[in-house]
PDB file of C-alpha atoms in Angstrom:
ATOM      1  CA  UNK L 113      34.505 -12.595  30.656  1.00 55.00           C
ATOM      2  CA  UNK L 114      37.412 -14.659  30.314  1.00 53.00           C
ATOM      3  CA  UNK L 115      40.831 -14.890  30.710  1.00 50.00           C
ATOM      4  CA  UNK L 116      40.702 -15.191  34.403  1.00 59.00           C
ATOM      5  CA  UNK L 117      41.945 -17.637  36.316  1.00 85.00           C
ATOM      6  CA  UNK L 118      40.543 -20.736  33.205  1.00 94.00           C
ATOM      7  CA  UNK L 119      37.572 -20.027  32.644  1.00 97.00           C
ATOM      8  CA  UNK L 120      35.513 -17.975  30.216  1.00 97.00           C
ATOM      9  CA  UNK L 121      31.709 -17.225  28.881  1.00 97.00           C
ATOM     10  CA  UNK L 122      29.107 -16.225  26.707  1.00 96.00           C
ATOM     11  CA  UNK L 123      26.256 -15.756  25.766  1.00 96.00           C
ATOM     12  CA  UNK L 124      25.372 -18.137  22.257  1.00 94.00           C
ATOM     13  CA  UNK L 125      24.249 -15.631  19.842  1.00 91.00           C
ATOM     14  CA  UNK L 126      21.727 -13.449  20.616  1.00 92.00           C
ATOM     15  CA  UNK L 127      20.212 -15.538  23.161  1.00 92.00           C
ATOM     16  CA  UNK L 128      21.364 -13.794  26.417  1.00 92.00           C
ATOM     17  CA  UNK L 129      19.744 -16.694  29.046  1.00 96.00           C
ATOM     18  CA  UNK L 130      21.798 -19.508  27.039  1.00 97.00           C
ATOM     19  CA  UNK L 131      24.964 -18.995  27.682  1.00 97.00           C
ATOM     20  CA  UNK L 132      28.586 -21.229  26.837  1.00 97.00           C
ATOM     21  CA  UNK L 133      31.194 -21.593  29.366  1.00 97.00           C
ATOM     22  CA  UNK L 134      34.276 -22.577  29.577  1.00 97.00           C
ATOM     23  CA  UNK L 135      36.479 -24.287  32.659  1.00 97.00           C
ATOM     24  CA  UNK L 136      40.037 -25.670  32.939  1.00 96.00           C
ATOM     25  CA  UNK L 137      41.417 -27.970  36.467  1.00 96.00           C
ATOM     26  CA  UNK L 138      43.289 -25.777  38.411  1.00 94.00           C
ATOM     27  CA  UNK L 139      47.035 -26.369  38.284  1.00 94.00           C
ATOM     28  CA  UNK L 140      48.020 -29.091  41.222  1.00 94.00           C
ATOM     29  CA  UNK L 141      44.960 -30.931  40.811  1.00 97.00           C
ATOM     30  CA  UNK L 142      44.488 -34.506  39.152  1.00 97.00           C
ATOM     31  CA  UNK L 143      42.093 -32.159  36.929  1.00 97.00           C
ATOM     32  CA  UNK L 144      45.228 -29.954  35.435  1.00 96.00           C
ATOM     33  CA  UNK L 145      45.703 -29.264  31.811  1.00 95.00           C
ATOM     34  CA  UNK L 146      42.069 -30.511  31.133  1.00 96.00           C
ATOM     35  CA  UNK L 147      39.330 -28.228  29.610  1.00 96.00           C
ATOM     36  CA  UNK L 148      36.208 -29.009  29.794  1.00 97.00           C
ATOM     37  CA  UNK L 149      32.454 -27.097  28.207  1.00 97.00           C
ATOM     38  CA  UNK L 150      29.549 -26.281  30.581  1.00 98.00           C
ATOM     39  CA  UNK L 151      26.415 -25.129  29.452  1.00 98.00           C
ATOM     40  CA  UNK L 152      24.316 -21.797  31.473  1.00 98.00           C
ATOM     41  CA  UNK L 153      20.332 -21.032  30.637  1.00 98.00           C
ATOM     42  CA  UNK L 154      19.130 -18.386  32.796  1.00 97.00           C
ATOM     43  CA  UNK L 155      15.762 -18.134  34.015  1.00 97.00           C
ATOM     44  CA  UNK L 156      13.517 -15.625  33.372  1.00 96.00           C
ATOM     45  CA  UNK L 157      13.667 -14.845  36.820  1.00 96.00           C
ATOM     46  CA  UNK L 158      16.863 -15.078  37.433  1.00 95.00           C
ATOM     47  CA  UNK L 159      18.834 -13.936  39.638  1.00 95.00           C
ATOM     48  CA  UNK L 160      16.375 -14.606  42.121  1.00 96.00           C
ATOM     49  CA  UNK L 161      16.780 -18.199  40.544  1.00 97.00           C
ATOM     50  CA  UNK L 162      20.004 -20.158  39.632  1.00 97.00           C
ATOM     51  CA  UNK L 163      20.226 -21.487  36.179  1.00 98.00           C
ATOM     52  CA  UNK L 164      20.779 -24.482  34.901  1.00 98.00           C
ATOM     53  CA  UNK L 165      24.105 -25.480  34.512  1.00 98.00           C
ATOM     54  CA  UNK L 166      25.288 -29.040  32.926  1.00 98.00           C
ATOM     55  CA  UNK L 167      29.231 -29.601  32.064  1.00 98.00           C
ATOM     56  CA  UNK L 168      29.029 -30.470  27.738  1.00 96.00           C
ATOM     57  CA  UNK L 169      31.656 -32.124  27.943  1.00 94.00           C
ATOM     58  CA  UNK L 170      31.744 -35.687  29.810  1.00 94.00           C
ATOM     59  CA  UNK L 171      33.678 -35.056  33.675  1.00 96.00           C
ATOM     60  CA  UNK L 172      34.246 -38.051  35.522  1.00 97.00           C
ATOM     61  CA  UNK L 173      34.301 -36.200  39.001  1.00 98.00           C
ATOM     62  CA  UNK L 174      32.528 -37.207  42.509  1.00 98.00           C
ATOM     63  CA  UNK L 175      29.553 -34.898  41.798  1.00 98.00           C
ATOM     64  CA  UNK L 176      28.703 -34.869  38.189  1.00 98.00           C
ATOM     65  CA  UNK L 177      26.191 -37.345  36.457  1.00 97.00           C
ATOM     66  CA  UNK L 178      26.634 -39.762  33.114  1.00 94.00           C
ATOM     67  CA  UNK L 179      24.070 -36.473  31.817  1.00 96.00           C
ATOM     68  CA  UNK L 180      26.783 -33.790  32.835  1.00 97.00           C
ATOM     69  CA  UNK L 181      24.047 -32.540  35.949  1.00 98.00           C
ATOM     70  CA  UNK L 182      26.441 -30.420  38.319  1.00 98.00           C
ATOM     71  CA  UNK L 183      25.658 -31.028  42.346  1.00 96.00           C
ATOM     72  CA  UNK L 184      26.283 -28.070  43.985  1.00 96.00           C
ATOM     73  CA  UNK L 185      24.947 -26.317  46.881  1.00 95.00           C
ATOM     74  CA  UNK L 186      24.984 -22.364  45.180  1.00 97.00           C
ATOM     75  CA  UNK L 187      23.280 -23.632  42.366  1.00 97.00           C
ATOM     76  CA  UNK L 188      19.936 -25.719  43.901  1.00 94.00           C
ATOM     77  CA  UNK L 189      19.245 -24.379  47.936  1.00 95.00           C
ATOM     78  CA  UNK L 190      22.307 -21.469  48.733  1.00 97.00           C
ATOM     79  CA  UNK L 191      22.011 -20.064  45.550  1.00 98.00           C
ATOM     80  CA  UNK L 192      21.865 -16.000  46.230  1.00 97.00           C
ATOM     81  CA  UNK L 193      20.933 -13.650  43.580  1.00 96.00           C
ATOM     82  CA  UNK L 194      24.239 -12.233  44.104  1.00 96.00           C
ATOM     83  CA  UNK L 195      25.984 -14.452  42.380  1.00 96.00           C
ATOM     84  CA  UNK L 196      27.339 -13.644  39.037  1.00 94.00           C
ATOM     85  CA  UNK L 197      28.445 -16.570  35.698  1.00 95.00           C
ATOM     86  CA  UNK L 198      32.380 -15.518  37.472  1.00 95.00           C
ATOM     87  CA  UNK L 199      31.189 -16.988  40.776  1.00 95.00           C
ATOM     88  CA  UNK L 200      29.681 -19.932  39.524  1.00 97.00           C
ATOM     89  CA  UNK L 201      31.937 -20.683  37.205  1.00 97.00           C
ATOM     90  CA  UNK L 202      35.014 -20.285  39.533  1.00 97.00           C
ATOM     91  CA  UNK L 203      32.704 -22.392  42.417  1.00 97.00           C
ATOM     92  CA  UNK L 204      32.736 -25.339  39.981  1.00 98.00           C
ATOM     93  CA  UNK L 205      35.749 -25.215  39.132  1.00 97.00           C
ATOM     94  CA  UNK L 206      36.414 -25.180  42.654  1.00 97.00           C
ATOM     95  CA  UNK L 207      34.441 -28.402  42.749  1.00 97.00           C
ATOM     96  CA  UNK L 208      36.516 -29.999  41.116  1.00 97.00           C
ATOM     97  CA  UNK L 209      39.997 -30.044  42.943  1.00 96.00           C
ATOM     98  CA  UNK L 210      37.581 -30.212  46.370  1.00 97.00           C
ATOM     99  CA  UNK L 211      34.775 -32.684  45.204  1.00 97.00           C
ATOM    100  CA  UNK L 212      32.031 -33.600  48.110  1.00 95.00           C
ATOM    101  CA  UNK L 213      32.285 -37.210  48.513  1.00 95.00           C
ATOM    102  CA  UNK L 214      29.502 -37.226  51.687  1.00 93.00           C
ATOM    103  CA  UNK L 215      26.440 -36.682  47.885  1.00 88.00           C
ATOM    104  CA  UNK L 216      28.062 -38.002  44.979  1.00 96.00           C
ATOM    105  CA  UNK L 217      25.760 -38.476  42.093  1.00 97.00           C
ATOM    106  CA  UNK L 218      28.863 -39.880  40.600  1.00 97.00           C
ATOM    107  CA  UNK L 219      29.857 -43.236  43.241  1.00 97.00           C
ATOM    108  CA  UNK L 220      32.660 -44.751  41.536  1.00 97.00           C
ATOM    109  CA  UNK L 221      34.485 -41.538  41.359  1.00 98.00           C
ATOM    110  CA  UNK L 222      33.771 -40.785  44.600  1.00 98.00           C
ATOM    111  CA  UNK L 223      35.581 -44.217  45.830  1.00 97.00           C
ATOM    112  CA  UNK L 224      38.133 -43.552  43.405  1.00 98.00           C
ATOM    113  CA  UNK L 225      38.914 -40.158  44.694  1.00 98.00           C
ATOM    114  CA  UNK L 226      40.915 -41.650  47.513  1.00 97.00           C
ATOM    115  CA  UNK L 227      43.448 -42.814  45.301  1.00 98.00           C
ATOM    116  CA  UNK L 228      44.454 -39.668  43.331  1.00 98.00           C
ATOM    117  CA  UNK L 229      46.776 -41.489  40.792  1.00 97.00           C
ATOM    118  CA  UNK L 230      44.373 -43.957  39.870  1.00 98.00           C
ATOM    119  CA  UNK L 231      41.854 -41.043  40.290  1.00 98.00           C
ATOM    120  CA  UNK L 232      43.958 -39.439  37.113  1.00 97.00           C
ATOM    121  CA  UNK L 233      44.946 -42.043  35.735  1.00 97.00           C
ATOM    122  CA  UNK L 234      40.395 -42.173  35.154  1.00 97.00           C
ATOM    123  CA  UNK L 235      39.802 -38.789  34.447  1.00 97.00           C
ATOM    124  CA  UNK L 236      42.407 -38.870  31.186  1.00 95.00           C
ATOM    125  CA  UNK L 237      41.780 -41.765  29.742  1.00 95.00           C
ATOM    126  CA  UNK L 238      38.267 -40.550  30.171  1.00 94.00           C
ATOM    127  CA  UNK L 239      38.701 -37.050  28.617  1.00 94.00           C
ATOM    128  CA  UNK L 240      38.200 -35.832  25.193  1.00 88.00           C
ATOM    129  CA  UNK L 241      39.359 -32.706  24.821  1.00 84.00           C
ATOM    130  CA  UNK L 242      36.909 -29.837  23.038  1.00 78.00           C
ATOM    131  CA  UNK L 243      36.216 -29.457  20.096  1.00 72.00           C
ATOM    132  CA  UNK L 244      37.529 -26.490  18.210  1.00 56.00           C
ATOM    133  CA  UNK L 245      33.854 -25.598  16.587  1.00 48.00           C
TER     134      UNK L 245
END
């Protein structure tokens, strides 16, 4: 799947349980113009259990820790078997622009969020575009 509003995902090689995803930062957010790689690994009992989704690119965000773990309710207790890869990536994409400041994994990012101009500078400073490989 690809092309739709800056998200794409494909199985990695022959392993249908491991996918690579890409999301681009939405227009009019501090993440505009950025692109992030994610890994999605699906458990054997998917869709009854959520996949493990992590940022492969470093992402300075209140709900993403230094290891790329994402704090997003639909990947934990709010998971539904109706969700698919598209839903997951769109949710993460909207989380970029609308973080949950009340339960941050990255407190520095959460504190800086109120100053969008400074936040954008930090995003640009830490941003590493994905390599073509």
